Amino acid sequence: MSKGILARKVGMTQLFTEQGTVVPVTVLEAESCHVVQLKTTATDGYDAVQLGFGERRPRRTVKPLLGHFKRAGTEPLTHLAEVREAGSPPLGSRVSVDLFAPGERVDVTGISKGKGFAGQHKRHNFSRGPVTHGSHNIKQPGSIGSTDAARVFRGMRMAGHLGAARSTVRHLEVVRVDSERNLLLVKGAVPGPRQSVLLVRDSARTGVIAG
Amino acid sequence: MNVIDLLQREQEKAEVPVLRSGDTVRVHVKVVEGTRERIQVFEGVVIALHGKIGSGTSFTVRRIASHGVGVERTFLLHSPRIERIDVLRHGDVRRAKLFYLREKVGKRARVRERRQPLGGGGTSLRRAAAAAEEPVEPESAEEPDLTATGEAEPAGELEPENV
């Protein structure tokens, strides 16, 4: 069985461990995460728990959604996400950060920061050409195909829109769980700007990875 | 106050000496040797303070080890590995970063001692405490009181020069 929670990214800071080393952590806040719907194989074809997060004014919510939240017995919420095979917690109940314990590994999913139209170097980690010796090839992509093909193949890595896409960072360590303030402190960086809403699930990677 | 500030505040030590560039300090660091832990002392001149107030503040200490080799170590001010910091003397320096000391050898690499309190920071009292082999930490709490008395002194000194 898996588990998940919706949380808001507060920002990053660093913590001292007992050994005196410093750990970079991202602070996630999960004040208003509720169970909105329980999906079952019988009715929906699969088992899942739908979670909701973030206050939303009832006047700004469309009526079908109002009914959806009313059935769950929660306030209207801004974000909805599903976690598959997450058991059957009571409908409308609040999901607490206690779900996770320090030392556990989690996957964090969110929308990454938008970078706009980016070149090959930033978007696909291309190398640049020589800067000196009369080079005019500093930020060019290089060859994009052969003359024989007489066309460019699909999926060729080129400049274009970067970021603002769904992204998951896997296998992050939970450093601290603060149930009083509903905080989840996760080691390392997570996708998206501050204030963005993220889905935190227990890690799909079961094998232990060093570090 | 936001959550991040609160988390940082919780990390900070209750009392920490007021350091300035040029100060000669003795840093007591916990070192793990095999299985046991002991205290190692690193004594030298503070050549740089990094970061604003908060748990991430650090400072760099430079000392001349054997054979005249300069050794620099950077410590996190609020690190639990630091047992204690003694301020032995205050230096009279004109800049915040004393990286120029790296190029100086021997007598030129000295930092003149500052005897007058600077800006009424209550420094003279702290120096007296350091001489008495006392930890410097307790004084930082007294500082607000000293500011008032210390400030009056330098102002009085300056007047004759200006006239």
Short mmCIF file of C-alpha atoms in Angstrom, two decimals:
data_model
loop_
_atom_site.label_atom_id
_atom_site.label_comp_id
_atom_site.label_asym_id
_atom_site.label_seq_id
_atom_site.Cartn_x
_atom_site.Cartn_y
_atom_site.Cartn_z
CA MET A 1 0.00 0.00 0.00
CA SER A 2 1.29 3.42 -0.84
CA LYS A 3 0.64 6.74 0.81
CA GLY A 4 0.72 10.39 -0.13
CA ILE A 5 0.04 13.92 0.97
CA LEU A 6 -0.33 17.28 -0.72
CA ALA A 7 1.88 20.04 0.66
CA ARG A 8 3.00 23.56 -0.06
CA LYS A 9 6.65 24.35 -0.64
CA VAL A 10 7.74 26.91 1.94
CA GLY A 11 11.39 27.17 0.98
CA MET A 12 14.82 25.81 1.75
CA THR A 13 17.10 26.10 4.74
CA GLN A 14 19.73 24.01 6.46
CA LEU A 15 19.76 21.97 9.64
CA PHE A 16 22.53 20.78 11.90
CA THR A 17 22.58 17.08 12.64
CA GLU A 18 23.67 15.67 15.98
CA GLN A 19 27.02 14.80 14.41
CA GLY A 20 27.47 18.46 13.55
CA THR A 21 27.11 18.11 9.82
CA VAL A 22 24.74 20.34 7.91
CA VAL A 23 21.83 19.00 5.86
CA PRO A 24 20.10 21.07 3.16
CA VAL A 25 16.34 20.69 3.56
CA THR A 26 13.19 21.81 1.82
CA VAL A 27 10.35 22.79 4.15
CA LEU A 28 6.92 21.54 3.11
CA GLU A 29 3.74 22.59 4.86
CA ALA A 30 0.61 20.39 4.77
CA GLU A 31 -1.93 22.29 6.80
CA SER A 32 -5.06 21.69 4.72
CA CYS A 33 -4.72 18.30 3.05
CA HIS A 34 -7.99 16.34 3.08
CA VAL A 35 -9.37 13.13 1.63
CA VAL A 36 -11.90 14.21 -1.00
CA GLN A 37 -12.86 10.97 -2.72
CA LEU A 38 -12.25 7.25 -2.46
CA LYS A 39 -12.09 5.46 -5.77
CA THR A 40 -12.66 1.73 -5.88
CA THR A 41 -12.23 -0.95 -8.50
CA ALA A 42 -15.96 -1.60 -8.41
CA THR A 43 -16.99 1.93 -9.36
CA ASP A 44 -13.92 3.47 -11.02
CA GLY A 45 -11.92 0.52 -12.27
CA TYR A 46 -9.00 1.16 -9.91
CA ASP A 47 -8.31 1.88 -6.25
CA ALA A 48 -7.16 5.38 -5.32
CA VAL A 49 -7.50 8.11 -2.76
CA GLN A 50 -8.18 11.60 -4.04
CA LEU A 51 -6.56 14.30 -1.97
CA GLY A 52 -7.42 17.99 -1.90
CA PHE A 53 -5.35 20.94 -0.72
CA GLY A 54 -5.57 24.72 -0.36
CA GLU A 55 -8.44 27.00 0.53
CA ARG A 56 -10.72 28.18 -2.22
CA ARG A 57 -13.58 30.64 -1.99
CA PRO A 58 -16.95 28.88 -2.47
CA ARG A 59 -18.10 31.73 -4.72
CA ARG A 60 -15.15 31.07 -7.04
CA THR A 61 -15.84 27.33 -7.25
CA VAL A 62 -17.95 25.84 -10.00
CA LYS A 63 -21.10 24.08 -8.83
CA PRO A 64 -20.17 20.55 -9.87
CA LEU A 65 -16.99 20.85 -7.79
CA LEU A 66 -18.93 22.33 -4.85
CA GLY A 67 -21.03 19.20 -4.86
CA HIS A 68 -17.90 17.07 -5.04
CA PHE A 69 -16.49 18.70 -1.92
CA LYS A 70 -19.86 18.67 -0.19
CA ARG A 71 -20.02 14.92 -0.54
CA ALA A 72 -16.62 14.64 1.11
CA GLY A 73 -17.64 17.12 3.79
CA THR A 74 -14.66 19.40 3.20
CA GLU A 75 -14.29 23.07 2.34
CA PRO A 76 -13.75 23.80 -1.35
CA LEU A 77 -10.08 23.16 -2.17
CA THR A 78 -7.83 24.41 -4.95
CA HIS A 79 -5.73 21.37 -5.74
CA LEU A 80 -6.73 17.76 -6.29
CA ALA A 81 -4.46 14.77 -6.77
CA GLU A 82 -4.78 11.01 -6.62
CA VAL A 83 -2.67 8.44 -4.89
CA ARG A 84 -3.19 4.90 -6.10
CA GLU A 85 -3.75 1.99 -3.72
CA ALA A 86 -3.54 4.13 -0.63
CA GLY A 87 -6.00 2.18 1.49
CA SER A 88 -9.29 3.68 2.56
CA PRO A 89 -8.91 6.58 4.99
CA PRO A 90 -12.19 8.16 6.17
CA LEU A 91 -13.73 10.48 3.60
CA GLY A 92 -13.20 14.16 4.43
CA SER A 93 -10.55 13.43 7.06
CA ARG A 94 -7.46 15.58 7.30
CA VAL A 95 -4.21 13.97 6.18
CA SER A 96 -1.43 14.70 8.64
CA VAL A 97 2.32 14.79 8.07
CA ASP A 98 2.49 12.00 10.68
CA LEU A 99 1.95 9.73 7.70
CA PHE A 100 5.70 9.90 7.23
CA ALA A 101 8.51 9.24 9.66
CA PRO A 102 12.07 10.59 9.66
CA GLY A 103 14.44 8.41 7.64
CA GLU A 104 11.75 7.35 5.16
CA ARG A 105 12.24 7.95 1.45
CA VAL A 106 9.72 9.92 -0.58
CA ASP A 107 9.08 11.01 -4.17
CA VAL A 108 8.06 14.64 -4.61
CA THR A 109 6.09 15.64 -7.69
CA GLY A 110 5.31 19.16 -8.82
CA ILE A 111 5.44 21.68 -11.64
CA SER A 112 9.00 22.84 -12.23
CA LYS A 113 9.94 26.50 -12.55
CA GLY A 114 9.32 27.89 -16.03
CA LYS A 115 12.48 28.88 -17.87
CA GLY A 116 10.86 30.20 -21.05
CA PHE A 117 12.45 29.58 -24.45
CA ALA A 118 15.85 28.08 -23.72
CA GLY A 119 18.75 27.14 -25.98
CA GLN A 120 20.22 23.67 -26.42
CA HIS A 121 22.88 24.28 -23.81
CA LYS A 122 20.51 25.05 -21.01
CA ARG A 123 17.76 22.70 -22.14
CA HIS A 124 19.71 19.60 -23.14
CA ASN A 125 23.13 20.21 -21.61
CA PHE A 126 24.92 20.59 -24.97
CA SER A 127 28.56 21.62 -24.97
CA ARG A 128 29.53 24.96 -26.42
CA GLY A 129 32.03 25.49 -29.21
CA PRO A 130 35.38 27.25 -28.83
CA VAL A 131 35.13 30.85 -27.69
CA THR A 132 38.38 32.05 -29.27
CA HIS A 133 40.50 31.40 -32.40
CA GLY A 134 37.96 33.02 -34.71
CA SER A 135 35.17 30.70 -33.73
CA HIS A 136 31.63 31.64 -34.68
CA ASN A 137 30.32 28.41 -33.24
CA ILE A 138 29.92 29.34 -29.59
CA LYS A 139 26.26 28.59 -28.97
CA GLN A 140 25.35 26.57 -32.07
CA PRO A 141 23.77 23.11 -31.71
CA GLY A 142 26.09 21.39 -34.19
CA SER A 143 24.85 18.95 -36.79
CA ILE A 144 21.19 18.01 -36.67
CA GLY A 145 21.38 15.15 -39.15
CA SER A 146 22.95 13.75 -42.30
CA THR A 147 22.42 14.77 -45.94
CA ASP A 148 21.24 11.29 -46.72
CA ALA A 149 18.12 11.56 -44.59
CA ALA A 150 17.21 14.91 -46.20
CA ARG A 151 15.06 15.72 -43.19
CA VAL A 152 15.35 16.20 -39.45
CA PHE A 153 14.21 13.25 -37.36
CA ARG A 154 11.47 13.72 -34.80
CA GLY A 155 12.63 14.17 -31.26
CA MET A 156 15.87 15.90 -32.28
CA ARG A 157 16.98 17.91 -29.27
CA MET A 158 16.68 21.57 -30.07
CA ALA A 159 15.97 24.91 -28.42
CA GLY A 160 12.47 25.43 -27.09
CA HIS A 161 10.31 25.82 -24.06
CA LEU A 162 11.93 24.62 -20.85
CA GLY A 163 10.46 24.08 -17.42
CA ALA A 164 6.90 24.59 -16.18
CA ALA A 165 6.38 20.87 -16.65
CA ARG A 166 5.48 18.09 -14.25
CA SER A 167 8.59 16.78 -12.63
CA THR A 168 9.38 14.25 -9.91
CA VAL A 169 12.37 14.10 -7.65
CA ARG A 170 12.73 10.60 -6.32
CA HIS A 171 14.09 8.99 -3.20
CA LEU A 172 14.45 12.04 -0.98
CA GLU A 173 15.04 11.41 2.70
CA VAL A 174 12.53 12.71 5.24
CA VAL A 175 14.71 14.54 7.74
CA ARG A 176 12.11 15.73 10.20
CA VAL A 177 8.35 15.56 10.73
CA ASP A 178 6.82 18.41 12.72
CA SER A 179 3.21 17.44 13.33
CA GLU A 180 2.59 20.46 15.54
CA ARG A 181 3.22 22.90 12.72
CA ASN A 182 2.36 20.37 9.98
CA LEU A 183 5.81 20.54 8.48
CA LEU A 184 7.66 17.95 6.49
CA LEU A 185 11.40 18.53 6.09
CA VAL A 186 12.86 16.71 3.13
CA LYS A 187 16.54 16.49 2.25
CA GLY A 188 17.47 18.31 -0.94
CA ALA A 189 15.64 20.33 -3.52
CA VAL A 190 12.14 19.75 -4.93
CA PRO A 191 10.55 21.02 -8.17
CA GLY A 192 8.80 24.34 -8.46
CA PRO A 193 8.85 27.79 -6.93
CA ARG A 194 7.99 28.55 -3.32
CA GLN A 195 4.29 28.45 -2.53
CA SER A 196 3.68 25.81 -5.17
CA VAL A 197 1.70 22.70 -4.24
CA LEU A 198 3.48 19.36 -4.40
CA LEU A 199 2.48 15.74 -4.13
CA VAL A 200 4.62 13.79 -1.68
CA ARG A 201 4.44 10.01 -1.93
CA ASP A 202 6.41 7.19 -0.40
CA SER A 203 9.25 6.37 -2.73
CA ALA A 204 8.72 3.94 -5.57
CA ARG A 205 12.37 3.01 -5.31
CA THR A 206 12.76 0.31 -2.74
CA GLY A 207 16.44 -0.49 -3.12
CA VAL A 208 18.80 1.34 -0.81
CA ILE A 209 20.94 3.86 -2.65
CA ALA A 210 24.13 5.00 -1.03
CA GLY A 211 24.03 8.56 0.30
CA MET B 1 7.64 35.41 11.42
CA ASN B 2 7.83 32.81 8.70
CA VAL B 3 8.50 29.13 9.27
CA ILE B 4 12.01 29.16 7.82
CA ASP B 5 13.13 31.93 10.15
CA LEU B 6 11.67 30.01 13.08
CA LEU B 7 13.47 26.82 12.10
CA GLN B 8 16.72 28.74 11.83
CA ARG B 9 16.14 30.43 15.16
CA GLU B 10 15.74 27.02 16.80
CA GLN B 11 19.15 26.00 15.45
CA GLU B 12 20.97 28.97 16.88
CA LYS B 13 22.89 28.78 20.11
CA ALA B 14 21.54 30.83 22.97
CA GLU B 15 24.75 32.78 23.39
CA VAL B 16 27.50 33.37 20.93
CA PRO B 17 30.39 35.85 21.23
CA VAL B 18 30.36 39.01 19.16
CA LEU B 19 33.16 38.53 16.66
CA ARG B 20 34.83 41.09 14.42
CA SER B 21 37.45 40.75 11.75
CA GLY B 22 40.88 41.08 13.32
CA ASP B 23 39.92 39.47 16.60
CA THR B 24 42.23 36.79 17.91
CA VAL B 25 40.14 33.84 18.97
CA ARG B 26 40.53 30.39 20.44
CA VAL B 27 37.96 27.98 18.96
CA HIS B 28 37.29 24.78 20.88
CA VAL B 29 36.18 22.18 18.34
CA LYS B 30 34.92 18.69 19.05
CA VAL B 31 36.90 16.14 17.06
CA VAL B 32 36.07 12.48 16.69
CA GLU B 33 39.12 10.24 16.78
CA GLY B 34 38.18 6.65 16.10
CA THR B 35 35.55 6.06 18.73
CA ARG B 36 36.24 8.76 21.29
CA GLU B 37 35.62 12.45 21.09
CA ARG B 38 37.97 15.16 22.27
CA ILE B 39 38.28 18.91 22.14
CA GLN B 40 40.77 20.46 19.76
CA VAL B 41 41.75 24.11 20.04
CA PHE B 42 42.31 26.26 16.97
CA GLU B 43 43.76 29.68 17.74
CA GLY B 44 44.20 32.46 15.24
CA VAL B 45 42.97 35.69 13.72
CA VAL B 46 39.43 36.07 12.40
CA ILE B 47 39.97 37.18 8.81
CA ALA B 48 36.38 37.08 7.58
CA LEU B 49 32.82 36.83 8.80
CA HIS B 50 30.33 35.34 6.36
CA GLY B 51 26.58 35.67 6.25
CA LYS B 52 24.03 37.74 8.02
CA ILE B 53 22.56 36.95 11.40
CA GLY B 54 21.19 33.43 11.47
CA SER B 55 22.09 29.81 11.93
CA GLY B 56 24.13 29.74 8.71
CA THR B 57 26.66 32.38 9.80
CA SER B 58 30.28 31.33 9.56
CA PHE B 59 33.72 32.83 10.17
CA THR B 60 37.23 32.08 8.97
CA VAL B 61 40.20 31.84 11.32
CA ARG B 62 43.79 32.02 10.09
CA ARG B 63 46.70 30.78 12.07
CA ILE B 64 50.35 30.24 11.27
CA ALA B 65 51.21 26.60 11.88
CA SER B 66 54.66 25.09 12.13
CA HIS B 67 57.25 25.98 9.43
CA GLY B 68 55.36 29.22 8.83
CA VAL B 69 52.57 27.53 6.92
CA GLY B 70 49.32 29.45 7.06
CA VAL B 71 46.26 27.39 7.94
CA GLU B 72 42.74 28.71 7.54
CA ARG B 73 39.62 27.07 8.89
CA THR B 74 36.05 28.15 8.42
CA PHE B 75 33.60 27.41 11.20
CA LEU B 76 29.84 27.66 11.38
CA LEU B 77 29.16 29.97 14.29
CA HIS B 78 26.20 27.97 15.53
CA SER B 79 27.64 24.52 14.83
CA PRO B 80 27.12 21.98 17.60
CA ARG B 81 30.70 20.87 16.93
CA ILE B 82 31.98 24.11 18.40
CA GLU B 83 32.23 23.79 22.13
CA ARG B 84 33.30 27.32 22.93
CA ILE B 85 34.86 30.41 21.35
CA ASP B 86 37.19 32.59 23.40
CA VAL B 87 37.96 36.08 22.16
CA LEU B 88 41.51 36.75 23.31
CA ARG B 89 42.05 40.24 21.87
CA HIS B 90 40.51 42.66 19.43
CA GLY B 91 42.38 43.79 16.38
CA ASP B 92 42.57 47.32 15.00
CA VAL B 93 41.75 46.72 11.35
CA ARG B 94 40.29 48.86 8.62
CA ARG B 95 38.47 46.29 6.53
CA ALA B 96 35.95 43.52 6.95
CA LYS B 97 37.92 40.85 5.08
CA LEU B 98 41.58 40.49 5.99
CA PHE B 99 42.61 38.38 3.00
CA TYR B 100 45.67 40.62 2.56
CA LEU B 101 47.20 38.81 5.54
CA ARG B 102 47.77 35.79 3.27
CA GLU B 103 50.46 37.65 1.37
CA LYS B 104 52.14 39.02 4.48
CA VAL B 105 54.87 37.16 6.33
CA GLY B 106 56.37 37.62 9.78
CA LYS B 107 56.04 40.99 11.45
CA ARG B 108 53.96 42.41 8.62
CA ALA B 109 51.33 39.75 9.18
CA ARG B 110 50.48 41.09 12.60
CA VAL B 111 47.23 42.78 13.51
CA ARG B 112 47.54 45.76 15.84
CA GLU B 113 45.50 45.46 19.03
CA ARG B 114 42.55 47.76 19.45
CA ARG B 115 42.43 49.14 22.96
CA GLN B 116 39.65 51.66 22.58
CA PRO B 117 36.11 50.37 22.33
CA LEU B 118 34.83 50.66 18.82
CA GLY B 119 31.53 52.42 18.40
CA GLY B 120 30.67 51.73 22.02
CA GLY B 121 30.42 47.99 21.62
CA GLY B 122 31.42 47.40 25.22
CA THR B 123 34.62 45.80 24.00
CA SER B 124 36.86 46.80 26.86
CA LEU B 125 34.83 44.89 29.35
CA ARG B 126 34.83 41.82 27.19
CA ARG B 127 38.60 42.00 26.91
CA ALA B 128 38.90 42.14 30.66
CA ALA B 129 36.82 39.04 30.90
CA ALA B 130 38.94 37.24 28.34
CA ALA B 131 42.05 38.08 30.32
CA ALA B 132 40.43 36.59 33.39
CA GLU B 133 40.11 33.29 31.48
CA GLU B 134 36.36 33.44 31.46
CA PRO B 135 34.07 32.34 28.65
CA VAL B 136 33.00 35.31 26.59
CA GLU B 137 29.45 34.23 26.07
CA PRO B 138 27.82 35.73 29.17
CA GLU B 139 28.80 39.27 28.16
CA SER B 140 26.80 39.28 24.97
CA ALA B 141 23.69 39.44 27.08
CA GLU B 142 24.95 42.51 28.91
CA GLU B 143 25.79 44.37 25.77
CA PRO B 144 22.78 46.63 25.41
CA ASP B 145 23.71 48.30 28.73
CA LEU B 146 27.29 48.84 27.69
CA THR B 147 26.36 50.51 24.44
CA ALA B 148 25.13 53.57 26.28
CA THR B 149 28.26 54.06 28.36
CA GLY B 150 30.72 53.09 25.66
CA GLU B 151 29.42 55.53 23.12
CA ALA B 152 30.03 58.54 25.28
CA GLU B 153 33.77 57.88 25.50
CA PRO B 154 34.89 58.00 21.87
CA ALA B 155 32.78 61.10 21.30
CA GLY B 156 34.68 62.87 24.05
CA GLU B 157 37.99 61.91 22.53
CA LEU B 158 37.15 63.13 19.09
CA GLU B 159 36.29 66.64 20.13
CA PRO B 160 39.82 67.94 20.84
CA GLU B 161 40.98 66.72 17.44
CA ASN B 162 38.26 68.51 15.59
CA VAL B 163 38.78 71.84 17.31
#
